[in-house]
Amino acid sequence: MILVIAEKPSVAQSIAKVLGATSRKDGYMEGGNYIVSWCFGHLVELADASSYDERYAKWRYDDLPIVPENWMFEVTKDKAQQFKVLSALMKDKRVTELVCATDAGREGECIFRYMYYKTGCTKPVKRLWVSSLEEKAIKKAFSELKDDSEYDNLYRAGLARAKADWLVGMNATRLFSVRYGLLLNIGRVQTPTLAMIVDRNNKVKNFVKEPFYKVDIDCGDFKAISVDDFKSEYEADKLAECVDKSDFTVVDLTEQQKSVAPPKLYDLTALQRDANSIYGYTAQQTLDYLQSLYEKKLATYPRTDSNYITDDMADTAKKLIESVYGVYEKIPHMPTDVTKCINNAKVSDHHAVLPTEQITSYDLSSLPTAEYNILFMIAVRLCVATGEDYIYCTFTCELKSNNSDKPFVS
């Protein structure tokens, strides 16, 4: 039998349904030639400092820095029961092969590998790489399984990041907490980010306004403004008095055609930014809503940093756009060019966030308002990102008064 291990129960249920593993057991599902089980995120994590030496249980300046020579892993206490279930399944004589079906990314790879190595399992492993929980996508991914060894570098990248988080967080948090006598959480990412926010806030608070003046003229059908800025109101008044009621001559008229390319498809960050601007959702709320849509098979994998799709998805994207137009009547039809969104080099772990074909058969009115809004944003962006450039003309008119050589522009 083949043991398939997903990252969370909801994903495991979707996979089990496709594989026909419908018989529910304690901590897993079984059917046909498959056993499908799950983690609850990280079942195994890098061990706490006290696991290396009992004296590290107390925070002391003299013990720093703590740098393990040989890294240790431990089972997360509140998830020990599921670890026992997976450990027993891996040792089950019926199981001859495993499929790593955790999220397709370095964190998902680490979730599986930590647990796999902790159990001491040596059975062969294949990797399921899928960004959508639709039945068609899961079937296709199972037909393209690769040896998990092909993702060794992905695991190493995730492990290196985890070790960096441990080293910086463990040592810096203890250092500053001991030095200042209160708990100060220091993180490899959060602390530099907080420093950037504080620096920007200080610049805003300490910004000193410098007034300047311009001169407007009313030409009846249009208005023009002086090209020059004036630091003193007196200088601006002098120019205004000089050109008041004088004749103006058009010295230059320029017509320029400009274009604006469509916005790119959504990655998680861009979606979070727009959702905050339009609906006021926090970054975490947007991620939660998108995660729920993913588990309902209405959207693709949420934690992506790519704004593009790969060339093999061109036909899929075209069909998705037609589906969007069929579901959302208020989105106006527009010419479609999916090649604008294709860039294989800029898709690493996951492609951009997309709706799925499931939107055509799902009662979208039953979705919570926030989830509906997020799904609508994703659908609109797919249509807009594959649409035409926005083309427009600008006209610039430069004038001069017969009483002054100072230029005005409209």
Short mmCIF file of C-alpha atoms in Angstrom, two decimals:
data_model
loop_
_atom_site.label_atom_id
_atom_site.label_comp_id
_atom_site.label_asym_id
_atom_site.label_seq_id
_atom_site.Cartn_x
_atom_site.Cartn_y
_atom_site.Cartn_z
CA MET A 1 0.00 0.00 0.00
CA ILE A 2 0.97 3.63 -0.49
CA LEU A 3 0.88 6.03 2.47
CA VAL A 4 -0.01 9.59 1.48
CA ILE A 5 0.73 12.28 4.07
CA ALA A 6 -0.87 15.72 3.73
CA GLU A 7 -0.18 18.86 5.75
CA LYS A 8 -3.63 19.20 7.29
CA PRO A 9 -6.85 17.13 7.59
CA SER A 10 -8.89 19.18 5.10
CA VAL A 11 -6.32 18.66 2.35
CA ALA A 12 -6.05 14.97 3.22
CA GLN A 13 -9.82 14.62 2.81
CA SER A 14 -9.70 16.14 -0.68
CA ILE A 15 -6.88 13.80 -1.72
CA ALA A 16 -8.53 10.75 -0.13
CA LYS A 17 -11.75 11.43 -2.02
CA VAL A 18 -9.88 11.44 -5.34
CA LEU A 19 -7.99 8.25 -4.46
CA GLY A 20 -11.06 6.43 -3.20
CA ALA A 21 -9.72 6.12 0.36
CA THR A 22 -13.09 6.64 2.00
CA SER A 23 -12.91 4.29 5.00
CA ARG A 24 -12.30 6.48 8.08
CA LYS A 25 -9.92 5.26 10.78
CA ASP A 26 -8.36 6.87 13.83
CA GLY A 27 -6.11 9.57 12.36
CA TYR A 28 -6.21 8.42 8.74
CA MET A 29 -8.40 7.18 5.87
CA GLU A 30 -8.00 4.01 3.88
CA GLY A 31 -9.26 2.54 0.63
CA GLY A 32 -8.02 0.76 -2.46
CA ASN A 33 -4.25 0.73 -2.39
CA TYR A 34 -3.95 3.93 -0.36
CA ILE A 35 -3.75 5.13 3.21
CA VAL A 36 -4.16 8.88 3.54
CA SER A 37 -3.14 10.66 6.74
CA TRP A 38 -2.07 14.13 7.77
CA CYS A 39 0.07 16.34 9.95
CA PHE A 40 -1.17 19.34 11.90
CA GLY A 41 1.48 21.68 10.57
CA HIS A 42 4.82 20.91 12.24
CA LEU A 43 4.57 17.68 14.24
CA VAL A 44 8.34 17.85 14.73
CA GLU A 45 10.38 21.00 15.35
CA LEU A 46 13.91 22.06 16.19
CA ALA A 47 14.49 21.27 19.86
CA ASP A 48 14.48 23.97 22.53
CA ALA A 49 17.84 25.11 23.93
CA SER A 50 17.24 23.25 27.21
CA SER A 51 17.23 19.97 25.28
CA TYR A 52 20.94 20.46 24.55
CA ASP A 53 21.91 21.29 28.14
CA GLU A 54 19.78 21.59 31.28
CA ARG A 55 21.50 24.81 32.28
CA TYR A 56 19.95 26.54 29.25
CA ALA A 57 16.56 26.24 30.95
CA LYS A 58 17.56 29.46 32.74
CA TRP A 59 18.33 32.55 30.73
CA ARG A 60 21.86 33.74 31.52
CA TYR A 61 24.07 36.18 29.70
CA ASP A 62 27.18 34.04 30.27
CA ASP A 63 25.66 31.11 28.31
CA LEU A 64 25.32 33.13 25.10
CA PRO A 65 25.63 32.52 22.26
CA ILE A 66 24.03 29.07 22.10
CA VAL A 67 25.11 27.39 18.85
CA PRO A 68 24.32 23.65 18.58
CA GLU A 69 27.01 21.47 17.01
CA ASN A 70 24.49 18.76 16.16
CA TRP A 71 20.93 19.93 15.73
CA MET A 72 18.20 18.06 17.60
CA PHE A 73 14.51 17.68 16.80
CA GLU A 74 11.60 16.99 19.13
CA VAL A 75 7.93 16.11 18.75
CA THR A 76 5.59 19.02 19.37
CA LYS A 77 3.91 18.20 22.69
CA ASP A 78 0.31 19.00 21.75
CA LYS A 79 0.61 16.99 18.52
CA ALA A 80 2.23 13.84 19.91
CA GLN A 81 -0.84 11.66 19.27
CA GLN A 82 -0.87 12.30 15.51
CA PHE A 83 2.88 11.71 15.39
CA LYS A 84 2.28 8.27 16.94
CA VAL A 85 -0.37 7.54 14.30
CA LEU A 86 1.98 8.46 11.43
CA SER A 87 4.91 6.62 13.00
CA ALA A 88 2.83 3.44 13.26
CA LEU A 89 1.61 3.80 9.67
CA MET A 90 5.16 4.26 8.37
CA LYS A 91 6.23 1.08 10.17
CA ASP A 92 3.17 -0.83 8.93
CA LYS A 93 4.40 -3.78 6.86
CA ARG A 94 1.61 -3.19 4.34
CA VAL A 95 3.09 0.22 3.46
CA THR A 96 5.80 -0.08 0.80
CA GLU A 97 5.98 3.54 -0.37
CA LEU A 98 5.14 7.05 0.87
CA VAL A 99 3.87 10.12 -0.94
CA CYS A 100 4.76 13.50 0.51
CA ALA A 101 1.59 15.56 -0.09
CA THR A 102 2.33 18.48 2.21
CA ASP A 103 2.08 21.98 0.76
CA ALA A 104 4.24 22.45 -2.31
CA GLY A 105 6.98 24.67 -0.89
CA ARG A 106 10.01 24.62 1.39
CA GLU A 107 7.96 24.80 4.58
CA GLY A 108 5.76 21.92 3.48
CA GLU A 109 8.85 19.94 2.57
CA CYS A 110 10.31 20.52 6.05
CA ILE A 111 7.06 19.51 7.76
CA PHE A 112 7.26 16.11 6.06
CA ARG A 113 11.02 15.58 6.29
CA TYR A 114 11.33 16.45 9.99
CA MET A 115 8.66 13.92 10.80
CA TYR A 116 10.00 11.29 8.34
CA TYR A 117 13.55 11.46 9.74
CA LYS A 118 12.34 11.55 13.36
CA THR A 119 10.53 8.23 12.90
CA GLY A 120 13.62 6.67 11.36
CA CYS A 121 11.64 5.65 8.29
CA THR A 122 13.68 4.60 5.23
CA LYS A 123 10.91 3.61 2.84
CA PRO A 124 10.97 5.28 -0.62
CA VAL A 125 9.15 8.61 -0.99
CA LYS A 126 7.48 10.29 -3.97
CA ARG A 127 6.53 13.96 -4.05
CA LEU A 128 3.05 15.27 -4.92
CA TRP A 129 3.32 18.82 -6.26
CA VAL A 130 -0.06 20.50 -6.57
CA SER A 131 -1.30 24.08 -6.16
CA SER A 132 -5.02 23.39 -6.45
CA LEU A 133 -7.31 20.97 -4.62
CA GLU A 134 -9.59 20.39 -7.60
CA GLU A 135 -10.04 16.74 -8.50
CA LYS A 136 -8.56 17.24 -11.97
CA ALA A 137 -5.46 18.95 -10.57
CA ILE A 138 -4.90 16.25 -7.94
CA LYS A 139 -5.23 13.44 -10.51
CA LYS A 140 -2.79 15.18 -12.83
CA ALA A 141 -0.30 15.69 -9.99
CA PHE A 142 -0.47 11.98 -9.04
CA SER A 143 0.32 11.05 -12.62
CA GLU A 144 3.47 13.21 -12.45
CA LEU A 145 4.97 12.10 -9.10
CA LYS A 146 8.73 12.54 -8.74
CA ASP A 147 11.25 11.10 -6.32
CA ASP A 148 11.32 13.29 -3.23
CA SER A 149 15.12 13.38 -3.51
CA GLU A 150 14.64 15.85 -6.39
CA TYR A 151 13.46 18.33 -3.75
CA ASP A 152 16.49 17.95 -1.47
CA ASN A 153 17.62 21.52 -2.11
CA LEU A 154 14.15 22.81 -1.28
CA TYR A 155 14.37 20.99 2.06
CA ARG A 156 17.85 22.34 2.69
CA ALA A 157 16.62 25.88 2.03
CA GLY A 158 13.78 25.42 4.52
CA LEU A 159 16.08 23.86 7.10
CA ALA A 160 18.61 26.68 6.74
CA ARG A 161 15.86 29.24 7.28
CA ALA A 162 14.61 27.37 10.38
CA LYS A 163 18.12 27.23 11.84
CA ALA A 164 18.63 30.94 11.15
CA ASP A 165 15.34 31.72 12.90
CA TRP A 166 16.41 29.57 15.86
CA LEU A 167 19.90 31.08 16.17
CA VAL A 168 18.78 34.70 15.91
CA GLY A 169 15.55 34.31 17.87
CA MET A 170 16.95 32.15 20.66
CA ASN A 171 20.14 34.15 21.25
CA ALA A 172 18.94 37.69 20.56
CA THR A 173 15.72 37.29 22.55
CA ARG A 174 17.67 36.00 25.56
CA LEU A 175 20.37 38.67 25.19
CA PHE A 176 18.04 41.68 25.12
CA SER A 177 15.60 40.23 27.64
CA VAL A 178 18.38 39.59 30.19
CA ARG A 179 20.03 42.94 29.51
CA TYR A 180 16.86 45.03 29.90
CA GLY A 181 15.05 42.92 32.48
CA LEU A 182 11.86 42.26 30.48
CA LEU A 183 10.80 39.89 27.72
CA LEU A 184 11.83 41.30 24.33
CA ASN A 185 11.06 39.00 21.43
CA ILE A 186 13.67 39.40 18.70
CA GLY A 187 13.20 37.72 15.33
CA ARG A 188 15.24 37.33 12.16
CA VAL A 189 12.44 38.88 10.09
CA GLN A 190 10.12 40.70 12.48
CA THR A 191 12.78 42.86 14.14
CA PRO A 192 14.32 44.34 10.93
CA THR A 193 10.79 44.87 9.61
CA LEU A 194 9.79 46.66 12.81
CA ALA A 195 12.93 48.80 12.53
CA MET A 196 11.90 49.84 9.00
CA ILE A 197 8.43 50.80 10.25
CA VAL A 198 9.86 52.81 13.14
CA ASP A 199 12.33 54.57 10.83
CA ARG A 200 9.58 55.46 8.38
CA ASN A 201 7.32 56.66 11.19
CA ASN A 202 10.07 58.89 12.55
CA LYS A 203 10.63 60.43 9.12
CA VAL A 204 6.91 61.21 8.86
CA LYS A 205 6.72 62.65 12.39
CA ASN A 206 9.83 64.78 11.92
CA PHE A 207 9.04 65.97 8.41
CA VAL A 208 9.25 69.76 8.18
CA LYS A 209 6.86 71.36 5.72
CA GLU A 210 8.32 73.97 3.41
CA PRO A 211 5.68 76.20 1.84
CA PHE A 212 5.98 77.22 -1.79
CA TYR A 213 3.82 79.25 -4.15
CA LYS A 214 2.70 79.04 -7.75
CA VAL A 215 0.74 81.40 -9.95
CA ASP A 216 -2.47 80.28 -11.69
CA ILE A 217 -3.96 81.97 -14.72
CA ASP A 218 -7.52 81.55 -15.96
CA CYS A 219 -7.71 81.48 -19.74
CA GLY A 220 -11.45 80.87 -19.88
CA ASP A 221 -11.65 77.42 -21.44
CA PHE A 222 -8.68 76.15 -19.47
CA LYS A 223 -6.30 77.09 -16.68
CA ALA A 224 -2.51 77.15 -16.60
CA ILE A 225 0.03 77.20 -13.79
CA SER A 226 3.52 78.63 -13.51
CA VAL A 227 6.33 76.18 -14.13
CA ASP A 228 8.49 77.82 -11.46
CA ASP A 229 7.93 77.46 -7.72
CA PHE A 230 8.38 80.48 -5.47
CA LYS A 231 9.59 80.20 -1.91
CA SER A 232 8.08 83.56 -0.94
CA GLU A 233 4.53 84.76 -1.45
CA TYR A 234 5.95 88.18 -2.36
CA GLU A 235 7.72 86.78 -5.46
CA ALA A 236 4.57 84.96 -6.56
CA ASP A 237 2.46 88.10 -6.08
CA LYS A 238 4.93 90.11 -8.20
CA LEU A 239 4.57 87.64 -11.10
CA ALA A 240 0.78 87.56 -10.71
CA GLU A 241 0.59 91.37 -10.91
CA CYS A 242 2.94 91.38 -13.89
CA VAL A 243 0.92 88.96 -16.02
CA ASP A 244 -2.56 89.98 -14.83
CA LYS A 245 -4.79 90.95 -17.78
CA SER A 246 -1.90 90.61 -20.22
CA ASP A 247 -1.97 88.72 -23.49
CA PHE A 248 -0.53 85.17 -23.57
CA THR A 249 1.03 83.39 -26.50
CA VAL A 250 1.07 79.62 -26.99
CA VAL A 251 4.74 78.81 -27.54
CA ASP A 252 4.46 75.03 -27.59
CA LEU A 253 1.70 72.41 -27.92
CA THR A 254 2.64 68.76 -27.45
CA GLU A 255 0.45 65.72 -27.97
CA GLN A 256 1.77 62.47 -26.50
CA GLN A 257 0.28 58.98 -26.61
CA LYS A 258 0.85 56.96 -23.45
CA SER A 259 -0.06 53.48 -22.32
CA VAL A 260 -0.39 51.65 -19.02
CA ALA A 261 0.16 47.89 -18.96
CA PRO A 262 -2.40 45.77 -17.09
CA PRO A 263 -1.57 44.92 -13.48
CA LYS A 264 0.03 41.53 -12.89
CA LEU A 265 -1.82 38.57 -11.44
CA TYR A 266 -2.07 38.50 -7.68
CA ASP A 267 0.58 37.08 -5.43
CA LEU A 268 -0.32 36.93 -1.75
CA THR A 269 1.29 40.26 -0.83
CA ALA A 270 -0.39 42.22 -3.64
CA LEU A 271 -3.75 40.68 -2.76
CA GLN A 272 -3.29 41.56 0.92
CA ARG A 273 -2.38 45.13 0.02
CA ASP A 274 -5.43 45.64 -2.23
CA ALA A 275 -7.79 43.88 0.18
CA ASN A 276 -6.65 46.24 2.91
CA SER A 277 -7.08 49.29 0.67
CA ILE A 278 -10.53 48.28 -0.63
CA TYR A 279 -12.10 46.39 2.27
CA GLY A 280 -9.90 47.21 5.25
CA TYR A 281 -8.93 43.55 5.82
CA THR A 282 -5.69 42.93 7.68
CA ALA A 283 -2.97 40.83 6.05
CA GLN A 284 -3.80 37.91 8.35
CA GLN A 285 -7.51 38.14 7.62
CA THR A 286 -6.88 38.09 3.88
CA LEU A 287 -4.62 35.04 4.24
CA ASP A 288 -7.25 33.29 6.36
CA TYR A 289 -10.02 34.01 3.84
CA LEU A 290 -7.83 32.85 0.96
CA GLN A 291 -6.83 29.70 2.84
CA SER A 292 -10.50 28.90 3.36
CA LEU A 293 -11.19 29.41 -0.36
CA TYR A 294 -8.26 27.10 -1.14
CA GLU A 295 -9.65 24.38 1.10
CA LYS A 296 -13.06 24.81 -0.56
CA LYS A 297 -11.27 24.27 -3.90
CA LEU A 298 -12.31 27.72 -5.15
CA ALA A 299 -8.81 29.23 -5.28
CA THR A 300 -5.29 27.96 -5.83
CA TYR A 301 -2.50 27.80 -3.25
CA PRO A 302 -2.45 31.00 -1.17
CA ARG A 303 1.16 31.44 0.01
CA THR A 304 2.70 32.33 -3.33
CA ASP A 305 5.18 35.06 -4.19
CA SER A 306 4.69 34.79 -7.97
CA ASN A 307 2.59 37.03 -10.25
CA TYR A 308 2.79 34.68 -13.22
CA ILE A 309 1.70 31.31 -14.58
CA THR A 310 3.69 28.79 -16.62
CA ASP A 311 3.28 28.20 -20.35
CA ASP A 312 1.61 24.82 -19.83
CA MET A 313 -1.25 26.65 -18.06
CA ALA A 314 -2.22 28.81 -21.05
CA ASP A 315 -5.28 26.76 -22.03
CA THR A 316 -6.33 26.43 -18.40
CA ALA A 317 -6.16 30.20 -17.95
CA LYS A 318 -8.29 30.80 -21.06
CA LYS A 319 -10.97 28.40 -19.79
CA LEU A 320 -10.85 30.03 -16.35
CA ILE A 321 -11.46 33.45 -17.86
CA GLU A 322 -14.53 32.17 -19.71
CA SER A 323 -15.74 30.61 -16.47
CA VAL A 324 -15.29 33.93 -14.66
CA TYR A 325 -17.32 35.76 -17.30
CA GLY A 326 -20.04 33.12 -17.01
CA VAL A 327 -20.23 33.40 -13.22
CA TYR A 328 -19.75 37.16 -12.75
CA GLU A 329 -22.03 38.90 -15.21
CA LYS A 330 -20.99 42.36 -14.02
CA ILE A 331 -17.39 41.88 -15.18
CA PRO A 332 -17.29 43.35 -18.71
CA HIS A 333 -15.86 41.11 -21.43
CA MET A 334 -12.56 42.24 -22.86
CA PRO A 335 -9.93 40.90 -25.29
CA THR A 336 -7.77 38.21 -23.71
CA ASP A 337 -4.05 37.63 -24.10
CA VAL A 338 -2.83 35.10 -21.54
CA THR A 339 0.76 35.34 -22.80
CA LYS A 340 1.04 38.57 -20.76
CA CYS A 341 0.86 36.46 -17.60
CA ILE A 342 3.23 33.67 -18.65
CA ASN A 343 6.79 33.63 -17.36
CA ASN A 344 8.25 30.25 -16.42
CA ALA A 345 11.36 31.85 -14.94
CA LYS A 346 9.29 33.77 -12.38
CA VAL A 347 7.32 30.78 -11.10
CA SER A 348 9.25 28.85 -8.47
CA ASP A 349 7.21 26.96 -5.87
CA HIS A 350 3.79 28.21 -6.95
CA HIS A 351 2.11 30.20 -9.70
CA ALA A 352 -0.01 33.30 -9.07
CA VAL A 353 -3.27 33.12 -7.13
CA LEU A 354 -6.13 32.09 -9.42
CA PRO A 355 -9.77 31.07 -9.07
CA THR A 356 -10.56 27.48 -10.04
CA GLU A 357 -13.12 25.85 -12.31
CA GLN A 358 -15.03 24.97 -9.14
CA ILE A 359 -16.56 28.47 -9.18
CA THR A 360 -18.93 27.35 -11.93
CA SER A 361 -20.57 24.66 -9.78
CA TYR A 362 -20.33 26.22 -6.31
CA ASP A 363 -23.06 28.36 -4.79
CA LEU A 364 -20.94 31.48 -4.35
CA SER A 365 -23.82 33.30 -2.63
CA SER A 366 -23.36 30.91 0.31
CA LEU A 367 -19.83 32.15 0.93
CA PRO A 368 -19.16 34.51 3.85
CA THR A 369 -19.04 38.09 2.58
CA ALA A 370 -15.30 38.48 3.10
CA GLU A 371 -14.48 35.26 1.24
CA TYR A 372 -16.80 36.28 -1.60
CA ASN A 373 -15.01 39.63 -1.85
CA ILE A 374 -11.56 38.03 -1.98
CA LEU A 375 -12.66 35.53 -4.63
CA PHE A 376 -14.20 38.35 -6.69
CA MET A 377 -10.93 40.31 -6.50
CA ILE A 378 -8.97 37.29 -7.77
CA ALA A 379 -11.46 36.72 -10.59
CA VAL A 380 -11.39 40.35 -11.71
CA ARG A 381 -7.61 40.45 -11.61
CA LEU A 382 -7.37 37.39 -13.89
CA CYS A 383 -9.51 39.13 -16.52
CA VAL A 384 -7.77 42.50 -16.19
CA ALA A 385 -4.22 41.08 -16.16
CA THR A 386 -4.82 39.34 -19.49
CA GLY A 387 -6.55 42.37 -21.03
CA GLU A 388 -5.29 45.13 -23.30
CA ASP A 389 -3.07 48.05 -22.37
CA TYR A 390 -4.84 51.26 -21.38
CA ILE A 391 -3.95 53.80 -24.08
CA TYR A 392 -4.59 57.53 -23.76
CA CYS A 393 -3.34 60.87 -25.05
CA THR A 394 -2.00 63.84 -23.12
CA PHE A 395 -1.85 67.41 -24.41
CA THR A 396 0.62 69.87 -22.92
CA CYS A 397 0.27 73.54 -23.70
CA GLU A 398 3.06 76.01 -22.80
CA LEU A 399 2.24 79.71 -22.68
CA LYS A 400 4.11 82.92 -22.03
CA SER A 401 2.83 86.38 -21.15
CA ASN A 402 3.84 89.33 -23.26
CA ASN A 403 4.93 90.96 -19.97
CA SER A 404 7.13 88.13 -18.66
CA ASP A 405 9.44 85.36 -19.80
CA LYS A 406 8.22 83.02 -17.06
CA PRO A 407 6.55 79.94 -18.65
CA PHE A 408 3.10 78.65 -17.75
CA VAL A 409 1.82 75.18 -18.57
CA SER A 410 -1.55 73.45 -18.87
#
